[in-house]
Amino acid sequence: MVINEKALVCQVKEAYKLGGYTVAVQGGRMMLTNGYWLASIDEKNVPSNLLSILAGHIRDVPKEGQAYRVYKTKEGPFAQSQMLSDAVKPMQTMHMERDTAWDEANPPMMLHTPLTYNGMQLWQGLPGKEIYMIDPRYSVLIDPKAEEVWEVGNGLYVQGEISELWVLRVAEGTAAGKIKHLEAITWAQT
């Protein structure tokens, strides 16, 4: 799996406490998102520790065609049923961006540089393309064994046989302008 399972469990727990997450099951895949990352896992390969957390929050494991917005209240977990079409829209949008921008002959690879800026990790498109500032709390979701990380839409994308993951970059603004000059540097691939 291209997703760091331990980090995903931690992110779901953190999202639950800080504002919630969405979980949906469609087409044999479970989709989870908090708005900064989006994970899709083959339903049969969802880690058991993640399933137990979902069962604790929702009081059940989501089934095919179900979608929930889950968050913590003073009384405990609250799982609000959602329209499936609304819940899977972010995944559909990311797939559309991937499919329209994808060039099989020359995929838009990303490289994790050794630099940080204002606490954000810097990733650079290869060769010598745009710099992305990625929150390290979310980039840790990418399994270190993942061989290829791509630029898709507004973030990083990793795909494996049973899972896929998007980690969105920090919104562009003044900080992005300050690191613009770094885009001319090409980092050695390790």
PDB file of C-alpha atoms in Angstrom:
ATOM      1  CA  MET A   1       0.000   0.000   0.000  1.00  0.00           C
ATOM      2  CA  VAL A   2       1.354   3.461  -0.908  1.00  0.00           C
ATOM      3  CA  ILE A   3      -0.277   4.953   2.169  1.00  0.00           C
ATOM      4  CA  ASN A   4       1.482   4.893   5.523  1.00  0.00           C
ATOM      5  CA  GLU A   5      -1.187   2.997   7.502  1.00  0.00           C
ATOM      6  CA  LYS A   6      -0.075   4.206  10.921  1.00  0.00           C
ATOM      7  CA  ALA A   7      -0.075   7.828   9.753  1.00  0.00           C
ATOM      8  CA  LEU A   8      -3.533   7.411   8.176  1.00  0.00           C
ATOM      9  CA  VAL A   9      -4.962   6.115  11.457  1.00  0.00           C
ATOM     10  CA  CYS A  10      -3.387   9.090  13.279  1.00  0.00           C
ATOM     11  CA  GLN A  11      -4.790  11.524  10.699  1.00  0.00           C
ATOM     12  CA  VAL A  12      -8.304  10.104  11.007  1.00  0.00           C
ATOM     13  CA  LYS A  13      -8.099  10.454  14.805  1.00  0.00           C
ATOM     14  CA  GLU A  14      -6.785  14.022  14.500  1.00  0.00           C
ATOM     15  CA  ALA A  15      -9.403  14.987  11.902  1.00  0.00           C
ATOM     16  CA  TYR A  16     -12.131  13.574  14.147  1.00  0.00           C
ATOM     17  CA  LYS A  17     -11.048  15.874  16.997  1.00  0.00           C
ATOM     18  CA  LEU A  18     -10.346  18.987  14.918  1.00  0.00           C
ATOM     19  CA  GLY A  19     -13.312  19.329  12.601  1.00  0.00           C
ATOM     20  CA  GLY A  20     -14.216  15.979  11.180  1.00  0.00           C
ATOM     21  CA  TYR A  21     -13.657  13.788   8.182  1.00  0.00           C
ATOM     22  CA  THR A  22     -15.746  12.201   5.458  1.00  0.00           C
ATOM     23  CA  VAL A  23     -15.856   8.482   4.755  1.00  0.00           C
ATOM     24  CA  ALA A  24     -17.671   6.881   1.817  1.00  0.00           C
ATOM     25  CA  VAL A  25     -17.758   3.499   0.119  1.00  0.00           C
ATOM     26  CA  GLN A  26     -18.396   3.230  -3.605  1.00  0.00           C
ATOM     27  CA  GLY A  27     -17.354   0.710  -6.220  1.00  0.00           C
ATOM     28  CA  GLY A  28     -15.544  -1.496  -3.716  1.00  0.00           C
ATOM     29  CA  ARG A  29     -13.339   1.379  -2.511  1.00  0.00           C
ATOM     30  CA  MET A  30     -13.381   3.273   0.772  1.00  0.00           C
ATOM     31  CA  MET A  31     -12.648   6.978   0.482  1.00  0.00           C
ATOM     32  CA  LEU A  32     -11.550   9.090   3.463  1.00  0.00           C
ATOM     33  CA  THR A  33     -10.803  12.810   3.440  1.00  0.00           C
ATOM     34  CA  ASN A  34     -10.414  15.759   5.776  1.00  0.00           C
ATOM     35  CA  GLY A  35     -10.022  18.368   3.031  1.00  0.00           C
ATOM     36  CA  TYR A  36      -6.198  18.403   3.128  1.00  0.00           C
ATOM     37  CA  TRP A  37      -5.685  14.783   2.119  1.00  0.00           C
ATOM     38  CA  LEU A  38      -7.797  12.218   0.348  1.00  0.00           C
ATOM     39  CA  ALA A  39      -7.215   8.453   0.573  1.00  0.00           C
ATOM     40  CA  SER A  40      -8.900   5.721  -1.423  1.00  0.00           C
ATOM     41  CA  ILE A  41      -8.361   2.089  -0.427  1.00  0.00           C
ATOM     42  CA  ASP A  42      -9.669  -1.168  -1.841  1.00  0.00           C
ATOM     43  CA  GLU A  43     -12.438  -2.073   0.617  1.00  0.00           C
ATOM     44  CA  LYS A  44     -11.004  -5.546   1.228  1.00  0.00           C
ATOM     45  CA  ASN A  45      -7.604  -4.094   2.189  1.00  0.00           C
ATOM     46  CA  VAL A  46      -8.607  -1.400   4.684  1.00  0.00           C
ATOM     47  CA  PRO A  47      -6.376  -1.853   7.758  1.00  0.00           C
ATOM     48  CA  SER A  48      -8.196  -3.464  10.685  1.00  0.00           C
ATOM     49  CA  ASN A  49      -7.123  -0.734  13.123  1.00  0.00           C
ATOM     50  CA  LEU A  50      -8.709   1.865  10.825  1.00  0.00           C
ATOM     51  CA  LEU A  51     -11.902  -0.190  10.583  1.00  0.00           C
ATOM     52  CA  SER A  52     -12.109  -0.352  14.377  1.00  0.00           C
ATOM     53  CA  ILE A  53     -11.771   3.446  14.640  1.00  0.00           C
ATOM     54  CA  LEU A  54     -14.488   3.934  12.018  1.00  0.00           C
ATOM     55  CA  ALA A  55     -16.732   1.447  13.833  1.00  0.00           C
ATOM     56  CA  GLY A  56     -16.226   3.400  17.053  1.00  0.00           C
ATOM     57  CA  HIS A  57     -17.082   6.719  15.411  1.00  0.00           C
ATOM     58  CA  ILE A  58     -19.965   5.553  13.208  1.00  0.00           C
ATOM     59  CA  ARG A  59     -21.144   2.615  15.344  1.00  0.00           C
ATOM     60  CA  ASP A  60     -20.654   0.414  12.280  1.00  0.00           C
ATOM     61  CA  VAL A  61     -18.316  -0.037   9.332  1.00  0.00           C
ATOM     62  CA  PRO A  62     -19.550   1.871   6.251  1.00  0.00           C
ATOM     63  CA  LYS A  63     -21.096  -0.353   3.585  1.00  0.00           C
ATOM     64  CA  GLU A  64     -21.285   0.022  -0.191  1.00  0.00           C
ATOM     65  CA  GLY A  65     -23.227   3.166  -1.109  1.00  0.00           C
ATOM     66  CA  GLN A  66     -22.953   4.775   2.350  1.00  0.00           C
ATOM     67  CA  ALA A  67     -21.274   8.073   3.192  1.00  0.00           C
ATOM     68  CA  TYR A  68     -20.813   9.887   6.494  1.00  0.00           C
ATOM     69  CA  ARG A  69     -19.415  13.144   7.796  1.00  0.00           C
ATOM     70  CA  VAL A  70     -17.906  12.255  11.182  1.00  0.00           C
ATOM     71  CA  TYR A  71     -16.832  14.615  13.936  1.00  0.00           C
ATOM     72  CA  LYS A  72     -16.505  14.874  17.688  1.00  0.00           C
ATOM     73  CA  THR A  73     -19.120  16.623  19.820  1.00  0.00           C
ATOM     74  CA  LYS A  74     -19.306  17.173  23.582  1.00  0.00           C
ATOM     75  CA  GLU A  75     -21.562  14.139  23.765  1.00  0.00           C
ATOM     76  CA  GLY A  76     -19.174  11.963  21.747  1.00  0.00           C
ATOM     77  CA  PRO A  77     -18.928  10.845  18.120  1.00  0.00           C
ATOM     78  CA  PHE A  78     -21.449  12.207  15.651  1.00  0.00           C
ATOM     79  CA  ALA A  79     -21.821  10.595  12.226  1.00  0.00           C
ATOM     80  CA  GLN A  80     -24.078  12.463   9.844  1.00  0.00           C
ATOM     81  CA  SER A  81     -25.250  10.533   6.811  1.00  0.00           C
ATOM     82  CA  GLN A  82     -24.352  12.275   3.536  1.00  0.00           C
ATOM     83  CA  MET A  83     -25.403  11.992  -0.059  1.00  0.00           C
ATOM     84  CA  LEU A  84     -22.940   9.596  -1.663  1.00  0.00           C
ATOM     85  CA  SER A  85     -22.613  11.839  -4.717  1.00  0.00           C
ATOM     86  CA  ASP A  86     -21.508  14.765  -2.511  1.00  0.00           C
ATOM     87  CA  ALA A  87     -19.083  12.642  -0.514  1.00  0.00           C
ATOM     88  CA  VAL A  88     -17.259  11.199  -3.543  1.00  0.00           C
ATOM     89  CA  LYS A  89     -17.132  14.480  -5.485  1.00  0.00           C
ATOM     90  CA  PRO A  90     -13.584  15.345  -4.269  1.00  0.00           C
ATOM     91  CA  MET A  91     -12.357  11.941  -5.494  1.00  0.00           C
ATOM     92  CA  GLN A  92     -14.064  12.393  -8.856  1.00  0.00           C
ATOM     93  CA  THR A  93     -12.533  15.869  -9.189  1.00  0.00           C
ATOM     94  CA  MET A  94      -9.048  14.566  -8.426  1.00  0.00           C
ATOM     95  CA  HIS A  95      -9.460  11.705 -10.918  1.00  0.00           C
ATOM     96  CA  MET A  96     -10.606  14.167 -13.562  1.00  0.00           C
ATOM     97  CA  GLU A  97      -7.585  16.428 -12.917  1.00  0.00           C
ATOM     98  CA  ARG A  98      -5.270  13.410 -13.034  1.00  0.00           C
ATOM     99  CA  ASP A  99      -6.772  12.081 -16.255  1.00  0.00           C
ATOM    100  CA  THR A 100      -6.739  15.427 -18.099  1.00  0.00           C
ATOM    101  CA  ALA A 101      -3.195  16.374 -17.052  1.00  0.00           C
ATOM    102  CA  TRP A 102      -1.643  12.928 -17.290  1.00  0.00           C
ATOM    103  CA  ASP A 103       0.977  12.234 -19.915  1.00  0.00           C
ATOM    104  CA  GLU A 104       1.898   8.534 -19.853  1.00  0.00           C
ATOM    105  CA  ALA A 105       5.184   9.175 -21.664  1.00  0.00           C
ATOM    106  CA  ASN A 106       6.252  11.931 -19.270  1.00  0.00           C
ATOM    107  CA  PRO A 107       4.412  11.748 -15.913  1.00  0.00           C
ATOM    108  CA  PRO A 108       4.744  14.845 -13.703  1.00  0.00           C
ATOM    109  CA  MET A 109       7.092  13.443 -11.029  1.00  0.00           C
ATOM    110  CA  MET A 110       7.687  15.174  -7.693  1.00  0.00           C
ATOM    111  CA  LEU A 111      10.803  15.036  -5.528  1.00  0.00           C
ATOM    112  CA  HIS A 112      10.902  15.598  -1.785  1.00  0.00           C
ATOM    113  CA  THR A 113      13.726  18.107  -1.263  1.00  0.00           C
ATOM    114  CA  PRO A 114      15.736  18.338   1.973  1.00  0.00           C
ATOM    115  CA  LEU A 115      14.424  21.888   2.549  1.00  0.00           C
ATOM    116  CA  THR A 116      11.679  23.310   4.717  1.00  0.00           C
ATOM    117  CA  TYR A 117      10.187  26.785   4.668  1.00  0.00           C
ATOM    118  CA  ASN A 118       8.055  28.110   7.522  1.00  0.00           C
ATOM    119  CA  GLY A 119       7.715  24.549   8.779  1.00  0.00           C
ATOM    120  CA  MET A 120       6.477  23.248   5.420  1.00  0.00           C
ATOM    121  CA  GLN A 121       8.248  20.566   3.396  1.00  0.00           C
ATOM    122  CA  LEU A 122       9.304  21.590  -0.078  1.00  0.00           C
ATOM    123  CA  TRP A 123       8.602  19.244  -2.986  1.00  0.00           C
ATOM    124  CA  GLN A 124       9.705  20.076  -6.517  1.00  0.00           C
ATOM    125  CA  GLY A 125       8.401  18.920  -9.852  1.00  0.00           C
ATOM    126  CA  LEU A 126      10.973  17.267 -12.073  1.00  0.00           C
ATOM    127  CA  PRO A 127      12.895  18.502 -13.871  1.00  0.00           C
ATOM    128  CA  GLY A 128      13.163  21.944 -12.265  1.00  0.00           C
ATOM    129  CA  LYS A 129       9.465  22.716 -12.123  1.00  0.00           C
ATOM    130  CA  GLU A 130       7.198  24.357  -9.585  1.00  0.00           C
ATOM    131  CA  ILE A 131       7.852  24.053  -5.844  1.00  0.00           C
ATOM    132  CA  TYR A 132       5.030  22.774  -3.630  1.00  0.00           C
ATOM    133  CA  MET A 133       4.859  23.547   0.081  1.00  0.00           C
ATOM    134  CA  ILE A 134       3.366  20.520   1.829  1.00  0.00           C
ATOM    135  CA  ASP A 135       2.350  20.331   5.484  1.00  0.00           C
ATOM    136  CA  PRO A 136       4.523  17.607   7.043  1.00  0.00           C
ATOM    137  CA  ARG A 137       1.543  16.389   9.090  1.00  0.00           C
ATOM    138  CA  TYR A 138      -0.026  15.283   5.812  1.00  0.00           C
ATOM    139  CA  SER A 139       2.979  14.311   3.695  1.00  0.00           C
ATOM    140  CA  VAL A 140       3.785  11.647   6.292  1.00  0.00           C
ATOM    141  CA  LEU A 141       0.770   9.806   4.830  1.00  0.00           C
ATOM    142  CA  ILE A 142       2.909   8.912   1.819  1.00  0.00           C
ATOM    143  CA  ASP A 143       4.579   5.590   2.533  1.00  0.00           C
ATOM    144  CA  PRO A 144       8.369   6.050   2.431  1.00  0.00           C
ATOM    145  CA  LYS A 145       8.549   2.944   0.220  1.00  0.00           C
ATOM    146  CA  ALA A 146       6.378   4.599  -2.444  1.00  0.00           C
ATOM    147  CA  GLU A 147       8.627   4.708  -5.487  1.00  0.00           C
ATOM    148  CA  GLU A 148       6.895   7.452  -7.429  1.00  0.00           C
ATOM    149  CA  VAL A 149       5.089  10.594  -6.325  1.00  0.00           C
ATOM    150  CA  TRP A 150       3.356  12.655  -8.981  1.00  0.00           C
ATOM    151  CA  GLU A 151       2.016  16.184  -9.268  1.00  0.00           C
ATOM    152  CA  VAL A 152      -1.708  16.149  -9.956  1.00  0.00           C
ATOM    153  CA  GLY A 153      -3.977  19.151  -9.716  1.00  0.00           C
ATOM    154  CA  ASN A 154      -3.214  21.003  -6.519  1.00  0.00           C
ATOM    155  CA  GLY A 155      -1.044  18.475  -4.753  1.00  0.00           C
ATOM    156  CA  LEU A 156       0.911  15.252  -4.581  1.00  0.00           C
ATOM    157  CA  TYR A 157      -0.490  11.956  -5.829  1.00  0.00           C
ATOM    158  CA  VAL A 158       0.613   8.393  -5.107  1.00  0.00           C
ATOM    159  CA  GLN A 159      -1.028   5.321  -6.608  1.00  0.00           C
ATOM    160  CA  GLY A 160      -0.640   1.631  -5.877  1.00  0.00           C
ATOM    161  CA  GLU A 161      -2.557  -1.521  -6.683  1.00  0.00           C
ATOM    162  CA  ILE A 162      -4.896  -1.297  -3.686  1.00  0.00           C
ATOM    163  CA  SER A 163      -4.750   2.364  -2.697  1.00  0.00           C
ATOM    164  CA  GLU A 164      -4.249   5.917  -3.864  1.00  0.00           C
ATOM    165  CA  LEU A 165      -3.586   9.140  -1.995  1.00  0.00           C
ATOM    166  CA  TRP A 166      -3.675  12.868  -2.649  1.00  0.00           C
ATOM    167  CA  VAL A 167      -2.004  15.349  -0.304  1.00  0.00           C
ATOM    168  CA  LEU A 168      -2.953  18.938  -1.079  1.00  0.00           C
ATOM    169  CA  ARG A 169      -0.356  21.675  -1.048  1.00  0.00           C
ATOM    170  CA  VAL A 170      -0.499  24.775   1.078  1.00  0.00           C
ATOM    171  CA  ALA A 171      -2.482  27.536  -0.619  1.00  0.00           C
ATOM    172  CA  GLU A 172      -0.351  29.791  -2.748  1.00  0.00           C
ATOM    173  CA  GLY A 173       0.293  33.244  -1.431  1.00  0.00           C
ATOM    174  CA  THR A 174       3.134  35.390  -0.204  1.00  0.00           C
ATOM    175  CA  ALA A 175       5.158  32.408   1.062  1.00  0.00           C
ATOM    176  CA  ALA A 176       4.927  30.731  -2.338  1.00  0.00           C
ATOM    177  CA  GLY A 177       6.206  33.912  -3.963  1.00  0.00           C
ATOM    178  CA  LYS A 178       9.206  33.993  -1.627  1.00  0.00           C
ATOM    179  CA  ILE A 179      10.315  30.513  -2.700  1.00  0.00           C
ATOM    180  CA  LYS A 180       9.723  31.093  -6.417  1.00  0.00           C
ATOM    181  CA  HIS A 181      13.455  31.540  -7.024  1.00  0.00           C
ATOM    182  CA  LEU A 182      14.071  27.960  -5.808  1.00  0.00           C
ATOM    183  CA  GLU A 183      12.223  26.552  -8.814  1.00  0.00           C
ATOM    184  CA  ALA A 184      15.347  27.063 -10.935  1.00  0.00           C
ATOM    185  CA  ILE A 185      17.249  24.573  -8.773  1.00  0.00           C
ATOM    186  CA  THR A 186      17.208  20.903  -9.748  1.00  0.00           C
ATOM    187  CA  TRP A 187      17.717  18.559  -6.811  1.00  0.00           C
ATOM    188  CA  ALA A 188      19.696  15.337  -7.084  1.00  0.00           C
ATOM    189  CA  GLN A 189      17.443  12.288  -7.068  1.00  0.00           C
ATOM    190  CA  THR A 190      18.290   9.659  -4.476  1.00  0.00           C
TER     191      THR A 190
END
